[in-house]
């Protein structure tokens, strides 16, 4: 990236990358039969889990899978009508879509004509059925001993109060509400309150900076922001309100006015008295919510009405507002949750994700409540006060399904087995993994040490854009292979494609695309339908392109090989290299920046930034810190580069394009595999970079 400009969007870039990834295809037919190989588990070993699973073997799966692909309309309508409340039933003809840019605009419709409300399905339905006294949220605070619980009836009442307050400040169906909160129960409650009245929530992860918050508020025009004064994470206290204020001010400077800020006082982290409030704009949750009526009318939504926007990074440009709608998201998140976690109503489930990411939407706020789960909401971090916090909490609440990210597994694994073995963990039935590829070593530790070999691992591959699990094992239904997400979920048709648009059959490696619409596929990029089409549908006409590469083995199992675009996955957080680069070049002394990912033992990938300075500027540690600070300020601490590599020049082709392949090899210490560098404008640059790397600390 040169100056402040982003590299121009190039949808075909991925295809070029394919040349690297694609292996020759064999001509055997695609099969999804059960495997008999050495390095896999035996589904029969999971006696307890099998007892609760909804699919017991590969044959049962295959039957349902075939029907879901051949008759998607009938398959999903049956589930929709059987498992959910529809105020207006789903008509027989309800599904239509186009994934082919050559045939016209891309669009998707599911359950069209049906009317429902997802918050009603999460809460009212269960209370009406007599489960009002069941625990809905088990709150576990950052500090040991700070905890609390809320029943379904209590959560419903609180959701209604917040819904009434939102209405009182003029929020209507279709209006955006930004939510910038830590993991307290009030975060999913705020989301459900929006859904109840048809407002569109846009949750911004609490780790994002004020700049990032401001651009998201502006993009979706959120007049109302719900936040929290402060939060403790481990030993750190974070003054969230201060960041939220700065975000609102930045938006204001750019001409967008936030009218109302609702502040949940997290008194454990900061008192109300210590929280700076802006008169006329800010109100404390505790001052206005309790006096609201605890019943609120439901807004019946058309299935295709918008439920939320969630911003996510791509390889170029600013983050995209991924838009999901009501009915498809509801049916798909709930159905995947039920099957993938062998879930039975009333089970205690725990997902460590934050609601600021899609996992927190589909598998914390919505999927579990739609299935009447009792769920742990954890404010803290897995390693505080000790690395056994997770195992302690699992025993405390008798958690049956535990869902976390490989980065957490790897970091806990490094603390040693003794921390795990101090706790019984006998309640566990299924262990889930999400967000990044799980390396076989971490997989085996999770399976053998955490699960004592009794619990299947569900390695779930999916994305913000897919909103629900796409390729995933079903517990105890077929053998698992460590490191493989295994087989597609119902309704999902994975397709591997090479750079020449050839569909690869049988054993093959290529670009991972999806061949037909499923209920919760991304509907559009908010405010930019053209970008939606270019990013996801133009690269391989007829298919949704995921941005990931994958290999299919002889048993039909899928192995995700990682992103093929310029997106880095750090601790399961998706970071666009272009965003980090533009944050670096925003520094007045930075001339040019190029960012690549490199293998990191705990985070999966780390961020390696090559930086060129303006003429005459000296390289020093102070400047290094300022550059890292620039990224923290513009994106957030989680995107801070791990390595700043001073570069007198960057390897470019004669047409001026940075050769990232070369930069990746240098960052991975694989300079013996640089490949062809004869097209470089100045091949000497590579040698200089290697020398500079040698001098780094
Ligand atoms: C990207 C999506 C999935 C929800 C949380 C992240 C990577 C995700 C896996 C997995 C290998 C995975 C992919 C994907 N990814 N799960 N099980 N195995 N890679 O959502 O921020 O939209 O990121 O995460 O690269 O494209 P996201």
CSV table of N, CA and C in Angstrom, one decimal, residues 533-630:
chain,number,residue,atom,x,y,z
A,533,UNK,N,-20.9,-8.6,-4.7
A,533,UNK,CA,-20.8,-9.5,-5.9
A,533,UNK,C,-19.4,-9.7,-6.4
A,534,UNK,N,-18.6,-8.6,-6.3
A,534,UNK,CA,-17.2,-8.7,-6.8
A,534,UNK,C,-16.4,-9.6,-5.8
A,535,UNK,N,-16.6,-9.5,-4.5
A,535,UNK,CA,-15.8,-10.2,-3.6
A,535,UNK,C,-16.1,-11.7,-3.6
A,536,UNK,N,-17.4,-12.0,-3.5
A,536,UNK,CA,-17.8,-13.4,-3.3
A,536,UNK,C,-18.3,-14.2,-4.5
A,537,UNK,N,-18.7,-13.5,-5.5
A,537,UNK,CA,-19.4,-14.2,-6.6
A,537,UNK,C,-18.7,-14.0,-8.0
A,538,UNK,N,-17.9,-12.9,-8.1
A,538,UNK,CA,-17.3,-12.7,-9.4
A,538,UNK,C,-16.1,-13.7,-9.7
A,539,UNK,N,-15.3,-14.0,-8.6
A,539,UNK,CA,-14.2,-14.9,-8.9
A,539,UNK,C,-14.5,-16.2,-9.5
A,540,UNK,N,-15.6,-16.9,-9.1
A,540,UNK,CA,-15.9,-18.2,-9.7
A,540,UNK,C,-17.4,-18.2,-10.0
A,541,UNK,N,-17.8,-17.7,-11.2
A,541,UNK,CA,-19.2,-17.6,-11.5
A,541,UNK,C,-20.1,-18.8,-11.2
A,542,UNK,N,-21.2,-18.6,-10.5
A,542,UNK,CA,-22.0,-19.7,-10.1
A,542,UNK,C,-21.8,-20.2,-8.7
A,543,UNK,N,-20.7,-19.7,-8.1
A,543,UNK,CA,-20.4,-20.2,-6.7
A,543,UNK,C,-20.1,-19.1,-5.8
A,544,UNK,N,-20.4,-19.3,-4.5
A,544,UNK,CA,-19.9,-18.4,-3.4
A,544,UNK,C,-18.5,-18.8,-3.2
A,545,UNK,N,-17.6,-17.8,-3.2
A,545,UNK,CA,-16.1,-18.1,-2.9
A,545,UNK,C,-15.8,-17.7,-1.5
A,546,UNK,N,-15.2,-18.6,-0.8
A,546,UNK,CA,-15.0,-18.4,0.7
A,546,UNK,C,-13.7,-17.6,1.0
A,547,UNK,N,-12.8,-17.6,0.1
A,547,UNK,CA,-11.5,-17.0,0.4
A,547,UNK,C,-10.5,-18.0,1.0
A,548,UNK,N,-10.9,-19.2,1.3
A,548,UNK,CA,-10.1,-20.2,1.8
A,548,UNK,C,-9.7,-21.3,0.8
A,549,UNK,N,-8.6,-21.9,1.0
A,549,UNK,CA,-8.2,-23.1,0.2
A,549,UNK,C,-8.5,-24.3,0.9
A,550,UNK,N,-8.7,-25.4,0.2
A,550,UNK,CA,-9.0,-26.7,0.9
A,550,UNK,C,-8.6,-27.9,0.1
A,551,UNK,N,-8.4,-29.0,0.8
A,551,UNK,CA,-8.0,-30.2,0.2
A,551,UNK,C,-9.1,-31.3,0.5
A,552,UNK,N,-9.5,-32.1,-0.4
A,552,UNK,CA,-10.4,-33.2,-0.2
A,552,UNK,C,-9.7,-34.5,-0.3
A,553,UNK,N,-9.7,-35.3,0.8
A,553,UNK,CA,-9.0,-36.6,0.7
A,553,UNK,C,-9.8,-37.7,0.1
A,554,UNK,N,-9.2,-38.9,0.1
A,554,UNK,CA,-9.9,-40.0,-0.6
A,554,UNK,C,-11.2,-40.4,0.0
A,555,UNK,N,-11.4,-40.0,1.3
A,555,UNK,CA,-12.6,-40.4,2.0
A,555,UNK,C,-13.6,-39.2,1.9
A,556,UNK,N,-13.3,-38.2,1.2
A,556,UNK,CA,-14.2,-37.1,1.0
A,556,UNK,C,-14.2,-36.1,2.2
A,557,UNK,N,-13.2,-36.3,3.0
A,557,UNK,CA,-13.0,-35.3,4.2
A,557,UNK,C,-12.3,-34.0,3.6
A,558,UNK,N,-12.7,-32.9,4.2
A,558,UNK,CA,-12.1,-31.6,3.8
A,558,UNK,C,-11.1,-31.2,4.9
A,559,UNK,N,-10.0,-30.7,4.3
A,559,UNK,CA,-8.9,-30.1,5.2
A,559,UNK,C,-8.7,-28.7,4.7
A,560,UNK,N,-9.0,-27.8,5.6
A,560,UNK,CA,-8.9,-26.3,5.3
A,560,UNK,C,-7.4,-26.0,5.3
A,561,UNK,N,-6.9,-25.4,4.2
A,561,UNK,CA,-5.5,-25.0,4.2
A,561,UNK,C,-5.3,-23.6,4.5
A,562,UNK,N,-6.3,-22.8,4.8
A,562,UNK,CA,-6.1,-21.4,5.2
A,562,UNK,C,-6.5,-20.4,4.1
A,563,UNK,N,-6.4,-19.1,4.4
A,563,UNK,CA,-6.8,-18.1,3.4
A,563,UNK,C,-5.9,-18.1,2.2
A,564,UNK,N,-6.5,-17.8,1.1
A,564,UNK,CA,-5.7,-17.6,-0.1
A,564,UNK,C,-5.6,-16.2,-0.5
A,565,UNK,N,-6.3,-15.3,0.3
A,565,UNK,CA,-6.2,-13.9,0.0
A,565,UNK,C,-5.3,-13.2,1.0
A,566,UNK,N,-5.3,-11.9,1.0
A,566,UNK,CA,-4.5,-11.2,2.0
A,566,UNK,C,-5.2,-10.9,3.3
A,567,UNK,N,-5.7,-12.0,3.9
A,567,UNK,CA,-6.3,-11.9,5.2
A,567,UNK,C,-5.5,-12.8,6.1
A,568,UNK,N,-5.2,-12.2,7.3
A,568,UNK,CA,-4.4,-13.0,8.3
A,568,UNK,C,-5.4,-13.4,9.5
A,569,UNK,N,-5.1,-14.5,10.0
A,569,UNK,CA,-6.0,-15.0,11.1
A,569,UNK,C,-5.1,-15.1,12.4
A,570,UNK,N,-5.3,-14.1,13.2
A,570,UNK,CA,-4.5,-14.0,14.5
A,570,UNK,C,-5.4,-14.3,15.6
A,571,UNK,N,-5.0,-15.4,16.3
A,571,UNK,CA,-5.8,-15.9,17.4
A,571,UNK,C,-7.3,-16.0,17.1
A,572,UNK,N,-7.6,-16.4,15.9
A,572,UNK,CA,-9.0,-16.6,15.4
A,572,UNK,C,-9.6,-15.2,15.0
A,573,UNK,N,-8.9,-14.2,15.1
A,573,UNK,CA,-9.4,-12.9,14.7
A,573,UNK,C,-8.9,-12.6,13.2
A,574,UNK,N,-9.9,-12.2,12.4
A,574,UNK,CA,-9.6,-12.0,11.0
A,574,UNK,C,-9.1,-10.6,10.8
A,575,UNK,N,-8.0,-10.4,10.2
A,575,UNK,CA,-7.4,-9.1,10.1
A,575,UNK,C,-6.9,-8.9,8.6
A,576,UNK,N,-7.4,-7.8,8.0
A,576,UNK,CA,-7.0,-7.6,6.6
A,576,UNK,C,-5.6,-6.9,6.6
A,577,UNK,N,-4.7,-7.4,5.7
A,577,UNK,CA,-3.4,-6.8,5.7
A,577,UNK,C,-3.5,-5.3,5.2
A,578,UNK,N,-4.4,-5.0,4.4
A,578,UNK,CA,-4.6,-3.7,3.8
A,578,UNK,C,-4.9,-2.7,5.0
A,579,UNK,N,-5.7,-3.2,5.9
A,579,UNK,CA,-6.1,-2.3,7.0
A,579,UNK,C,-4.9,-1.9,7.9
A,580,UNK,N,-4.1,-3.0,8.2
A,580,UNK,CA,-2.9,-2.8,9.0
A,580,UNK,C,-1.9,-1.9,8.3
A,581,UNK,N,-1.8,-2.1,7.0
A,581,UNK,CA,-0.8,-1.3,6.2
A,581,UNK,C,-1.3,0.2,6.2
A,582,UNK,N,-2.6,0.4,6.0
A,582,UNK,CA,-3.0,1.8,6.0
A,582,UNK,C,-2.8,2.5,7.3
A,583,UNK,N,-3.0,1.7,8.4
A,583,UNK,CA,-2.7,2.3,9.7
A,583,UNK,C,-1.2,2.6,9.9
A,584,UNK,N,-0.3,1.8,9.3
A,584,UNK,CA,1.1,2.1,9.4
A,584,UNK,C,1.5,3.3,8.6
A,585,UNK,N,1.0,3.4,7.4
A,585,UNK,CA,1.4,4.5,6.5
A,585,UNK,C,0.8,5.8,7.0
A,586,UNK,N,-0.2,5.7,7.9
A,586,UNK,CA,-0.8,6.9,8.4
A,586,UNK,C,0.2,7.7,9.3
A,587,UNK,N,1.2,6.9,9.8
A,587,UNK,CA,2.3,7.6,10.6
A,587,UNK,C,3.1,8.5,9.7
A,588,UNK,N,3.3,9.8,10.1
A,588,UNK,CA,3.9,10.8,9.2
A,588,UNK,C,5.3,10.4,8.7
A,589,UNK,N,6.0,9.5,9.4
A,589,UNK,CA,7.3,9.1,8.9
A,589,UNK,C,7.4,7.8,8.1
A,590,UNK,N,6.3,7.2,7.9
A,590,UNK,CA,6.3,5.9,7.2
A,590,UNK,C,6.0,6.2,5.7
A,591,UNK,N,6.8,5.6,4.9
A,591,UNK,CA,6.6,5.8,3.4
A,591,UNK,C,5.8,4.7,2.9
A,592,UNK,N,6.1,3.5,3.2
A,592,UNK,CA,5.4,2.3,2.6
A,592,UNK,C,5.4,1.2,3.6
A,593,UNK,N,4.3,0.4,3.5
A,593,UNK,CA,4.3,-0.8,4.4
A,593,UNK,C,3.7,-2.0,3.7
A,594,UNK,N,4.2,-3.1,4.0
A,594,UNK,CA,3.6,-4.4,3.5
A,594,UNK,C,3.5,-5.4,4.6
A,595,UNK,N,2.4,-6.0,4.8
A,595,UNK,CA,2.1,-6.8,6.0
A,595,UNK,C,1.8,-8.2,5.5
A,596,UNK,N,2.5,-9.2,6.2
A,596,UNK,CA,2.2,-10.6,5.8
A,596,UNK,C,2.0,-11.4,7.1
A,597,UNK,N,1.4,-12.6,7.0
A,597,UNK,CA,1.3,-13.4,8.2
A,597,UNK,C,2.4,-14.4,8.3
A,598,UNK,N,2.8,-14.8,9.5
A,598,UNK,CA,3.8,-15.9,9.6
A,598,UNK,C,3.3,-16.8,10.7
A,599,UNK,N,3.8,-18.1,10.7
A,599,UNK,CA,3.4,-19.0,11.7
A,599,UNK,C,3.8,-18.7,13.1
A,600,UNK,N,2.8,-18.7,14.0
A,600,UNK,CA,3.0,-18.3,15.4
A,600,UNK,C,2.6,-19.4,16.3
A,601,UNK,N,3.4,-19.8,17.3
A,601,UNK,CA,3.1,-21.1,18.0
A,601,UNK,C,1.8,-21.0,18.8
A,602,UNK,N,1.4,-19.9,19.3
A,602,UNK,CA,0.1,-19.8,20.0
A,602,UNK,C,-1.0,-19.1,19.2
A,603,UNK,N,-0.7,-18.0,18.6
A,603,UNK,CA,-1.7,-17.3,17.9
A,603,UNK,C,-2.1,-17.8,16.6
A,604,UNK,N,-1.5,-18.9,16.1
A,604,UNK,CA,-1.7,-19.4,14.8
A,604,UNK,C,-0.9,-18.7,13.8
A,605,UNK,N,-1.3,-17.4,13.6
A,605,UNK,CA,-0.5,-16.5,12.7
A,605,UNK,C,-0.1,-15.3,13.5
A,606,UNK,N,1.0,-14.7,13.2
A,606,UNK,CA,1.4,-13.5,13.8
A,606,UNK,C,1.5,-12.5,12.6
A,607,UNK,N,1.6,-11.2,13.0
A,607,UNK,CA,1.6,-10.1,12.0
A,607,UNK,C,3.1,-9.6,11.8
A,608,UNK,N,3.6,-9.7,10.6
A,608,UNK,CA,5.0,-9.3,10.3
A,608,UNK,C,4.8,-8.1,9.3
A,609,UNK,N,5.3,-6.9,9.8
A,609,UNK,CA,5.2,-5.7,9.0
A,609,UNK,C,6.5,-5.2,8.4
A,610,UNK,N,6.6,-5.1,7.1
A,610,UNK,CA,7.8,-4.5,6.5
A,610,UNK,C,7.5,-3.0,6.3
A,611,UNK,N,8.4,-2.2,6.8
A,611,UNK,CA,8.1,-0.8,6.8
A,611,UNK,C,9.3,0.0,6.2
A,612,UNK,N,9.0,0.9,5.2
A,612,UNK,CA,10.0,1.7,4.6
A,612,UNK,C,9.7,3.2,5.1
A,613,UNK,N,10.8,3.9,5.5
A,613,UNK,CA,10.6,5.2,6.1
A,613,UNK,C,10.9,6.3,5.1
A,614,UNK,N,10.4,7.5,5.3
A,614,UNK,CA,10.7,8.6,4.4
A,614,UNK,C,12.2,8.9,4.4
A,615,UNK,N,12.7,9.5,3.3
A,615,UNK,CA,14.1,9.8,3.2
A,615,UNK,C,14.6,10.6,4.4
A,616,UNK,N,15.7,10.1,4.9
A,616,UNK,CA,16.4,10.9,6.0
A,616,UNK,C,15.9,10.6,7.4
A,617,UNK,N,14.8,9.7,7.5
A,617,UNK,CA,14.3,9.4,8.8
A,617,UNK,C,15.1,8.2,9.4
A,618,UNK,N,15.5,8.3,10.7
A,618,UNK,CA,16.4,7.3,11.3
A,618,UNK,C,15.5,6.2,11.9
A,619,UNK,N,15.9,4.9,11.7
A,619,UNK,CA,15.2,3.8,12.3
A,619,UNK,C,15.6,3.8,13.8
A,620,UNK,N,14.6,3.8,14.7
A,620,UNK,CA,14.9,3.5,16.1
A,620,UNK,C,13.7,2.9,16.8
A,621,UNK,N,14.0,2.5,18.1
A,621,UNK,CA,12.9,1.8,18.8
A,621,UNK,C,11.7,2.7,19.1
A,622,UNK,N,12.0,4.0,19.3
A,622,UNK,CA,10.9,4.9,19.6
A,622,UNK,C,9.9,4.9,18.4
A,623,UNK,N,10.4,4.9,17.2
A,623,UNK,CA,9.6,5.0,16.0
A,623,UNK,C,8.8,3.6,15.9
A,624,UNK,N,9.5,2.5,16.2
A,624,UNK,CA,8.9,1.2,16.2
A,624,UNK,C,7.6,1.2,17.1
A,625,UNK,N,7.8,1.7,18.3
A,625,UNK,CA,6.7,1.8,19.2
A,625,UNK,C,5.5,2.6,18.7
A,626,UNK,N,5.9,3.8,18.1
A,626,UNK,CA,4.9,4.7,17.5
A,626,UNK,C,4.1,4.0,16.4
A,627,UNK,N,4.8,3.2,15.6
A,627,UNK,CA,4.1,2.5,14.5
A,627,UNK,C,3.1,1.5,15.0
A,628,UNK,N,3.6,0.7,16.0
A,628,UNK,CA,2.7,-0.2,16.6
A,628,UNK,C,1.5,0.5,17.3
A,629,UNK,N,1.7,1.6,17.9
A,629,UNK,CA,0.7,2.4,18.5
A,629,UNK,C,-0.3,2.9,17.5
A,630,UNK,N,0.2,3.2,16.3
A,630,UNK,CA,-0.7,3.7,15.3
A,630,UNK,C,-1.7,2.6,14.9
